Every structure is written in C-alpha cells, then in structure tokens.
C-alpha cells in the first residue's frame, strides 16, 4: 500500500514511543506508562479503521503498511 497518510505514521510513531518507554518500569510507574501506551495504541487503531473505511481499503493491509513504514524507516521512530 503506497498511499499512507502522514497522520497514521505519526500516530504509529507515538504509540511505539510509548511502548518503548515501558522498558524497565514496574509498579505504579509501569501502570501509568501502560495507560499512556494503550491510549496511543487505541488512537492509532481508531484512525486506521476510519481511514480504511473512507478509502475503501483492507484495514489489516493498511495497518501492516503503517507498521512497516515506521519500523523499517531509516530513523528510529522512538527517538
């Protein structure tokens, strides 16, 4: 899938950044960070679903394209 909106790329980067921040945390710090990650992931999923419906594309394929675009980019999405 070649036409991925930048807004989806940004949301995936934000979710991935929040996920990475879970490393090394425990207790209340972990719980709070997990909540931030979950909110970011939920926002991404909602945006992917909305875009897939609007563009009439396969939702799963769109999600995978977004993840590949971020995870295989030259820069680290968590920086």
Short mmCIF file of N, CA and C in Angstrom, two decimals:
data_model
loop_
_atom_site.label_atom_id
_atom_site.label_comp_id
_atom_site.label_asym_id
_atom_site.label_seq_id
_atom_site.Cartn_x
_atom_site.Cartn_y
_atom_site.Cartn_z
N UNK A 1 0.86 -1.17 0.00
CA UNK A 1 0.00 0.00 0.00
C UNK A 1 0.90 1.23 0.00
N UNK A 2 0.74 2.06 -0.97
CA UNK A 2 1.68 3.17 -1.14
C UNK A 2 1.19 4.51 -0.59
N UNK A 3 -0.10 4.69 -0.47
CA UNK A 3 -0.64 5.98 -0.06
C UNK A 3 -1.04 5.95 1.42
N UNK A 4 -0.04 6.13 2.28
CA UNK A 4 -0.28 6.11 3.72
C UNK A 4 -0.25 7.55 4.22
N UNK A 5 -1.34 8.00 4.83
CA UNK A 5 -1.36 9.36 5.35
C UNK A 5 -0.29 9.58 6.42
N UNK A 6 0.32 10.72 6.41
CA UNK A 6 1.35 11.05 7.40
C UNK A 6 0.77 11.01 8.82
N UNK A 7 -0.50 11.32 8.96
CA UNK A 7 -1.12 11.29 10.29
C UNK A 7 -1.07 9.88 10.89
N UNK A 8 -1.22 8.85 10.06
CA UNK A 8 -1.13 7.49 10.57
C UNK A 8 0.30 7.13 10.95
N UNK A 9 1.24 7.61 10.18
CA UNK A 9 2.66 7.38 10.50
C UNK A 9 2.98 8.02 11.85
N UNK A 10 2.52 9.24 12.06
CA UNK A 10 2.77 9.94 13.32
C UNK A 10 2.13 9.23 14.50
N UNK A 11 0.92 8.73 14.33
CA UNK A 11 0.26 8.01 15.40
C UNK A 11 0.98 6.71 15.73
N UNK A 12 1.47 6.00 14.72
CA UNK A 12 2.23 4.77 14.97
C UNK A 12 3.53 5.09 15.69
N UNK A 13 4.20 6.15 15.29
CA UNK A 13 5.43 6.55 15.99
C UNK A 13 5.15 6.87 17.45
N UNK A 14 4.06 7.58 17.69
CA UNK A 14 3.71 7.94 19.07
C UNK A 14 3.41 6.69 19.90
N UNK A 15 2.67 5.76 19.34
CA UNK A 15 2.35 4.53 20.06
C UNK A 15 3.61 3.71 20.33
N UNK A 16 4.47 3.64 19.34
CA UNK A 16 5.71 2.87 19.51
C UNK A 16 6.61 3.54 20.56
N UNK A 17 6.66 4.84 20.57
CA UNK A 17 7.45 5.56 21.57
C UNK A 17 6.93 5.26 22.97
N UNK A 18 5.62 5.29 23.15
CA UNK A 18 5.04 5.00 24.46
C UNK A 18 5.29 3.54 24.87
N UNK A 19 5.27 2.62 23.91
CA UNK A 19 5.53 1.22 24.21
C UNK A 19 6.96 1.02 24.68
N UNK A 20 7.90 1.67 24.00
CA UNK A 20 9.31 1.55 24.36
C UNK A 20 9.57 2.07 25.77
N UNK A 21 8.84 3.07 26.17
CA UNK A 21 9.03 3.67 27.50
C UNK A 21 8.60 2.74 28.63
N UNK A 22 7.96 1.63 28.32
CA UNK A 22 7.58 0.65 29.35
C UNK A 22 8.79 -0.09 29.89
N UNK A 23 9.84 -0.17 29.11
CA UNK A 23 11.03 -0.94 29.50
C UNK A 23 11.60 -0.45 30.83
N UNK A 24 11.81 -1.38 31.72
CA UNK A 24 12.46 -1.08 32.98
C UNK A 24 11.54 -0.51 34.05
N UNK A 25 10.29 -0.29 33.74
CA UNK A 25 9.36 0.26 34.73
C UNK A 25 8.69 -0.87 35.51
N UNK A 26 8.23 -0.54 36.68
CA UNK A 26 7.45 -1.50 37.47
C UNK A 26 6.47 -0.74 38.34
N UNK A 27 5.53 -1.48 38.90
CA UNK A 27 4.58 -0.89 39.83
C UNK A 27 3.73 0.20 39.22
N UNK A 28 3.56 1.27 39.99
CA UNK A 28 2.71 2.38 39.55
C UNK A 28 3.26 3.08 38.31
N UNK A 29 4.58 3.17 38.21
CA UNK A 29 5.18 3.81 37.03
C UNK A 29 4.83 3.01 35.78
N UNK A 30 4.91 1.69 35.88
CA UNK A 30 4.57 0.83 34.75
C UNK A 30 3.09 0.99 34.39
N UNK A 31 2.24 0.97 35.41
CA UNK A 31 0.80 1.09 35.18
C UNK A 31 0.45 2.40 34.49
N UNK A 32 1.06 3.48 34.93
CA UNK A 32 0.81 4.79 34.33
C UNK A 32 1.29 4.83 32.88
N UNK A 33 2.48 4.30 32.63
CA UNK A 33 3.02 4.29 31.27
C UNK A 33 2.22 3.37 30.38
N UNK A 34 1.78 2.25 30.92
CA UNK A 34 0.95 1.32 30.15
C UNK A 34 -0.32 2.02 29.70
N UNK A 35 -0.89 2.83 30.57
CA UNK A 35 -2.08 3.59 30.20
C UNK A 35 -1.81 4.56 29.06
N UNK A 36 -0.65 5.23 29.10
CA UNK A 36 -0.30 6.15 28.01
C UNK A 36 -0.10 5.39 26.71
N UNK A 37 0.55 4.22 26.79
CA UNK A 37 0.74 3.42 25.60
C UNK A 37 -0.60 2.95 25.04
N UNK A 38 -1.47 2.50 25.92
CA UNK A 38 -2.79 2.00 25.48
C UNK A 38 -3.58 3.11 24.80
N UNK A 39 -3.57 4.30 25.35
CA UNK A 39 -4.28 5.42 24.73
C UNK A 39 -3.73 5.72 23.34
N UNK A 40 -2.41 5.71 23.21
CA UNK A 40 -1.79 5.97 21.90
C UNK A 40 -2.13 4.86 20.91
N UNK A 41 -2.11 3.63 21.38
CA UNK A 41 -2.43 2.49 20.50
C UNK A 41 -3.89 2.52 20.08
N UNK A 42 -4.77 2.87 20.99
CA UNK A 42 -6.19 2.96 20.66
C UNK A 42 -6.46 4.08 19.66
N UNK A 43 -5.78 5.20 19.81
CA UNK A 43 -5.94 6.30 18.85
C UNK A 43 -5.48 5.86 17.46
N UNK A 44 -4.37 5.14 17.41
CA UNK A 44 -3.87 4.63 16.13
C UNK A 44 -4.88 3.68 15.51
N UNK A 45 -5.38 2.73 16.28
CA UNK A 45 -6.32 1.74 15.75
C UNK A 45 -7.59 2.41 15.23
N UNK A 46 -8.09 3.39 15.94
CA UNK A 46 -9.29 4.10 15.50
C UNK A 46 -9.03 4.85 14.20
N UNK A 47 -7.87 5.48 14.10
CA UNK A 47 -7.53 6.22 12.88
C UNK A 47 -7.34 5.28 11.70
N UNK A 48 -6.74 4.14 11.92
CA UNK A 48 -6.57 3.16 10.84
C UNK A 48 -7.93 2.67 10.36
N UNK A 49 -8.80 2.35 11.28
CA UNK A 49 -10.13 1.87 10.92
C UNK A 49 -10.89 2.93 10.13
N UNK A 50 -10.86 4.17 10.60
CA UNK A 50 -11.56 5.25 9.91
C UNK A 50 -11.01 5.47 8.51
N UNK A 51 -9.68 5.47 8.38
CA UNK A 51 -9.08 5.69 7.06
C UNK A 51 -9.39 4.52 6.12
N UNK A 52 -9.31 3.31 6.63
CA UNK A 52 -9.60 2.14 5.79
C UNK A 52 -11.03 2.19 5.28
N UNK A 53 -11.96 2.57 6.14
CA UNK A 53 -13.36 2.68 5.72
C UNK A 53 -13.54 3.76 4.67
N UNK A 54 -12.94 4.91 4.92
CA UNK A 54 -13.08 6.05 4.00
C UNK A 54 -12.43 5.76 2.65
N UNK A 55 -11.25 5.16 2.67
CA UNK A 55 -10.51 4.89 1.43
C UNK A 55 -10.92 3.57 0.79
N UNK A 56 -11.79 2.82 1.47
CA UNK A 56 -12.24 1.52 1.00
C UNK A 56 -11.07 0.59 0.69
N UNK A 57 -10.18 0.49 1.69
CA UNK A 57 -9.03 -0.42 1.60
C UNK A 57 -9.11 -1.43 2.72
N UNK A 58 -8.38 -2.50 2.58
CA UNK A 58 -8.34 -3.54 3.59
C UNK A 58 -7.68 -2.99 4.85
N UNK A 59 -8.39 -3.05 5.97
CA UNK A 59 -7.90 -2.49 7.21
C UNK A 59 -6.61 -3.16 7.68
N UNK A 60 -6.56 -4.48 7.60
CA UNK A 60 -5.38 -5.21 8.03
C UNK A 60 -4.16 -4.83 7.19
N UNK A 61 -4.34 -4.76 5.88
CA UNK A 61 -3.23 -4.40 5.00
C UNK A 61 -2.75 -2.98 5.27
N UNK A 62 -3.68 -2.08 5.54
CA UNK A 62 -3.30 -0.71 5.87
C UNK A 62 -2.49 -0.68 7.16
N UNK A 63 -2.96 -1.38 8.18
CA UNK A 63 -2.24 -1.41 9.44
C UNK A 63 -0.82 -1.95 9.26
N UNK A 64 -0.69 -3.03 8.52
CA UNK A 64 0.63 -3.61 8.30
C UNK A 64 1.53 -2.66 7.52
N UNK A 65 0.97 -1.94 6.57
CA UNK A 65 1.76 -0.96 5.80
C UNK A 65 2.25 0.17 6.69
N UNK A 66 1.39 0.63 7.58
CA UNK A 66 1.78 1.69 8.51
C UNK A 66 2.92 1.20 9.42
N UNK A 67 2.77 0.01 9.96
CA UNK A 67 3.80 -0.54 10.85
C UNK A 67 5.13 -0.72 10.10
N UNK A 68 5.06 -1.24 8.89
CA UNK A 68 6.29 -1.41 8.10
C UNK A 68 6.94 -0.07 7.80
N UNK A 69 6.13 0.91 7.45
CA UNK A 69 6.67 2.23 7.11
C UNK A 69 7.43 2.83 8.28
N UNK A 70 6.93 2.62 9.49
CA UNK A 70 7.59 3.18 10.68
C UNK A 70 8.76 2.32 11.11
N UNK A 71 8.55 1.04 11.18
CA UNK A 71 9.59 0.15 11.72
C UNK A 71 10.75 -0.07 10.78
N UNK A 72 10.55 0.16 9.50
CA UNK A 72 11.63 -0.04 8.54
C UNK A 72 12.18 1.28 8.00
N UNK A 73 11.79 2.38 8.65
CA UNK A 73 12.31 3.69 8.26
C UNK A 73 13.77 3.79 8.70
N UNK A 74 14.49 4.66 8.06
CA UNK A 74 15.92 4.81 8.40
C UNK A 74 16.10 5.40 9.79
N UNK A 75 15.21 6.32 10.18
CA UNK A 75 15.35 6.88 11.52
C UNK A 75 14.61 6.00 12.53
N UNK A 76 15.03 6.09 13.77
CA UNK A 76 14.42 5.33 14.84
C UNK A 76 13.14 6.05 15.25
N UNK A 77 11.96 5.40 15.17
CA UNK A 77 10.71 6.08 15.48
C UNK A 77 10.56 6.42 16.95
N UNK A 78 11.42 5.88 17.79
CA UNK A 78 11.31 6.14 19.21
C UNK A 78 12.20 7.27 19.68
N UNK A 79 12.94 7.88 18.81
CA UNK A 79 13.83 8.97 19.19
C UNK A 79 13.11 10.30 19.09
#
